[in-house]
């Protein structure tokens, strides 16, 4: 018999700031929700639809990511579906939530923090590379290197800097 599989990967934006609570044993639980947009065609028009998902993040990850999980932030969530069950007014209730195993900060912050960036991808940059441009004011001082500390392409010669960094 094959094993069952329960795996979810979503990319979306936080709809509210994450809240952080602790169990009586001191275990951290962060709760937040994300909106995942989808475009579909309806006749001749494209329509945007949003789906909303509740996310639970646990332990040290919940504590360390709390300052960055603010409304508008784009994140990737890798986790599994869990069904919470309870009884309210004598009626059984349930809700499906995503128990996150991993949360990656992706997009810029569109709200909160007064527009200050909290890291992650800046859509105004040309690429998603992890290196940061140098802010040297004197271009001549770069001595053959471009803004990303890599040898600049000089149009076809096979010359390389003397000290190769590997």
C-alpha positions as a printed NumPy array, in Angstrom:
array([[  0.   ,   0.   ,   0.   ],
       [  1.345,   3.398,  -0.983],
       [  1.892,   6.069,   1.624],
       [ -0.442,   9.057,   1.647],
       [  0.916,  12.427,   0.624],
       [  0.094,  15.834,   2.081],
       [  2.285,  18.636,   0.708],
       [  1.405,  22.251,  -0.131],
       [  3.501,  25.02 ,  -1.676],
       [  1.983,  28.489,  -1.988],
       [  3.27 ,  31.944,  -2.874],
       [  1.161,  34.882,  -1.784],
       [  0.997,  38.091,   0.214],
       [  0.151,  38.446,   3.889],
       [ -3.322,  39.865,   4.495],
       [ -2.452,  40.948,   8.046],
       [  0.52 ,  41.08 ,  10.391],
       [  1.407,  37.743,  11.955],
       [  0.522,  37.246,  15.593],
       [  2.754,  35.27 ,  17.932],
       [  1.436,  33.273,  20.873],
       [  2.967,  30.795,  23.262],
       [  1.567,  27.568,  24.656],
       [  1.626,  26.975,  28.403],
       [  4.829,  25.002,  27.83 ],
       [  6.461,  28.013,  26.121],
       [  6.229,  26.719,  22.534],
       [  5.852,  29.527,  19.961],
       [  3.   ,  29.514,  17.418],
       [  2.639,  32.221,  14.788],
       [ -0.6  ,  32.62 ,  12.858],
       [ -1.078,  34.639,   9.674],
       [ -3.009,  34.471,   6.447],
       [ -1.997,  34.917,   2.832],
       [ -3.871,  35.793,  -0.327],
       [ -2.938,  33.863,  -3.453],
       [ -4.051,  35.504,  -6.683],
       [ -5.149,  33.648,  -9.781],
       [ -6.122,  35.01 , -13.182],
       [ -8.748,  33.301, -15.265],
       [-10.438,  34.185, -18.481],
       [-14.174,  34.877, -18.467],
       [-15.311,  35.446, -22.029],
       [-13.076,  38.178, -23.422],
       [-11.924,  39.494, -20.037],
       [ -9.308,  38.357, -17.565],
       [-10.577,  38.227, -13.992],
       [ -8.386,  38.248, -10.884],
       [ -9.506,  35.921,  -8.091],
       [ -7.96 ,  35.705,  -4.657],
       [ -7.951,  32.665,  -2.397],
       [ -7.184,  33.106,   1.295],
       [ -5.277,  30.6  ,   3.424],
       [ -4.567,  30.464,   7.165],
       [ -0.962,  29.549,   8.011],
       [  0.474,  28.271,  11.298],
       [  4.235,  28.451,  11.847],
       [  5.845,  26.864,  14.897],
       [  8.899,  27.092,  17.136],
       [ 12.033,  29.156,  16.521],
       [ 10.951,  29.926,  12.948],
       [  7.786,  31.556,  14.274],
       [  9.796,  33.712,  16.673],
       [ 12.534,  34.752,  14.251],
       [ 10.236,  35.556,  11.308],
       [  7.619,  37.467,  13.333],
       [  9.117,  40.954,  12.672],
       [  9.137,  40.32 ,   8.912],
       [  5.684,  38.79 ,   8.526],
       [  3.812,  42.031,   7.969],
       [  0.784,  42.842,   5.877],
       [  1.636,  43.009,   2.164],
       [  4.869,  40.974,   2.401],
       [  5.206,  38.272,  -0.267],
       [  6.147,  34.846,   1.08 ],
       [  6.52 ,  31.274,  -0.115],
       [  5.03 ,  28.694,   2.238],
       [  5.934,  25.003,   2.175],
       [  3.85 ,  22.848,   4.48 ],
       [  0.981,  20.457,   4.879],
       [ -2.782,  20.689,   5.282],
       [ -4.251,  20.093,   8.739],
       [ -7.884,  20.004,   9.706],
       [ -8.698,  21.704,  13.005],
       [-11.881,  20.337,  14.592],
       [-13.931,  21.744,  17.483],
       [-17.46 ,  22.051,  18.723],
       [-19.324,  25.357,  18.93 ],
       [-22.879,  25.71 ,  20.243],
       [-23.259,  21.935,  20.081],
       [-22.336,  21.876,  16.386],
       [-19.164,  20.232,  15.079],
       [-16.953,  22.704,  13.24 ],
       [-13.754,  22.31 ,  11.264],
       [-11.278,  24.451,   9.361],
       [ -8.367,  23.504,   7.132],
       [ -5.128,  25.359,   7.881],
       [ -1.623,  25.047,   6.501],
       [  1.017,  23.931,   8.988],
       [  4.162,  25.528,   7.575],
       [  7.414,  23.602,   7.541],
       [  9.287,  26.41 ,   5.797],
       [  8.519,  30.073,   5.054],
       [ 10.667,  32.092,   2.654],
       [ 10.497,  35.899,   2.499],
       [ 10.203,  36.878,  -1.157],
       [  8.648,  40.179,  -2.015],
       [  8.927,  43.714,  -0.911],
       [  6.699,  45.17 ,   1.745],
       [  3.679,  46.97 ,   0.345],
       [  2.346,  47.975,   3.728],
       [  3.463,  48.49 ,   7.317],
       [  6.918,  49.639,   8.461],
       [  6.316,  53.032,   6.807],
       [  7.621,  51.736,   3.49 ],
       [ 10.917,  50.522,   4.899],
       [ 12.226,  47.333,   3.36 ],
       [ 12.61 ,  44.269,   5.549],
       [ 14.771,  42.341,   3.105],
       [ 13.876,  39.901,   0.379],
       [ 13.277,  40.562,  -3.277],
       [ 13.081,  44.148,  -4.441],
       [ 10.937,  44.331,  -7.599],
       [ 12.821,  47.471,  -8.652],
       [ 16.046,  45.496,  -9.015],
       [ 16.898,  43.836, -12.314],
       [ 17.212,  40.3  , -10.945],
       [ 16.64 ,  38.107,  -7.9  ],
       [ 20.333,  37.499,  -7.291],
       [ 21.459,  37.505,  -3.673],
       [ 24.371,  39.872,  -4.163],
       [ 24.066,  43.601,  -3.577],
       [ 25.481,  46.331,  -5.835],
       [ 28.461,  48.287,  -4.566],
       [ 27.803,  51.93 ,  -3.865],
       [ 31.223,  53.238,  -4.891],
       [ 30.827,  56.858,  -6.018],
       [ 33.924,  56.758,  -8.261],
       [ 33.388,  54.435, -11.265],
       [ 37.095,  54.531, -12.139],
       [ 37.892,  53.002,  -8.758],
       [ 36.074,  49.804,  -9.712],
       [ 39.14 ,  48.778, -11.75 ],
       [ 37.49 ,  46.423, -14.185],
       [ 34.717,  45.151, -11.985],
       [ 31.038,  45.864, -12.491],
       [ 28.535,  46.718,  -9.754],
       [ 28.325,  43.102,  -8.567],
       [ 32.002,  42.435,  -7.789],
       [ 32.441,  40.182, -10.8  ],
       [ 34.935,  40.765, -13.61 ],
       [ 33.419,  43.099, -16.175],
       [ 33.02 ,  41.763, -19.69 ],
       [ 35.278,  43.786, -21.947],
       [ 33.865,  42.762, -25.31 ],
       [ 35.808,  39.643, -26.149],
       [ 39.407,  39.661, -24.927],
       [ 40.516,  36.669, -22.923],
       [ 42.268,  38.626, -20.2  ],
       [ 41.379,  37.928, -16.577],
       [ 42.385,  39.609, -13.335],
       [ 45.545,  38.126, -11.836],
       [ 43.98 ,  36.909,  -8.594],
       [ 41.04 ,  34.642,  -9.321],
       [ 38.794,  34.377,  -6.211],
       [ 38.484,  30.563,  -6.234]])
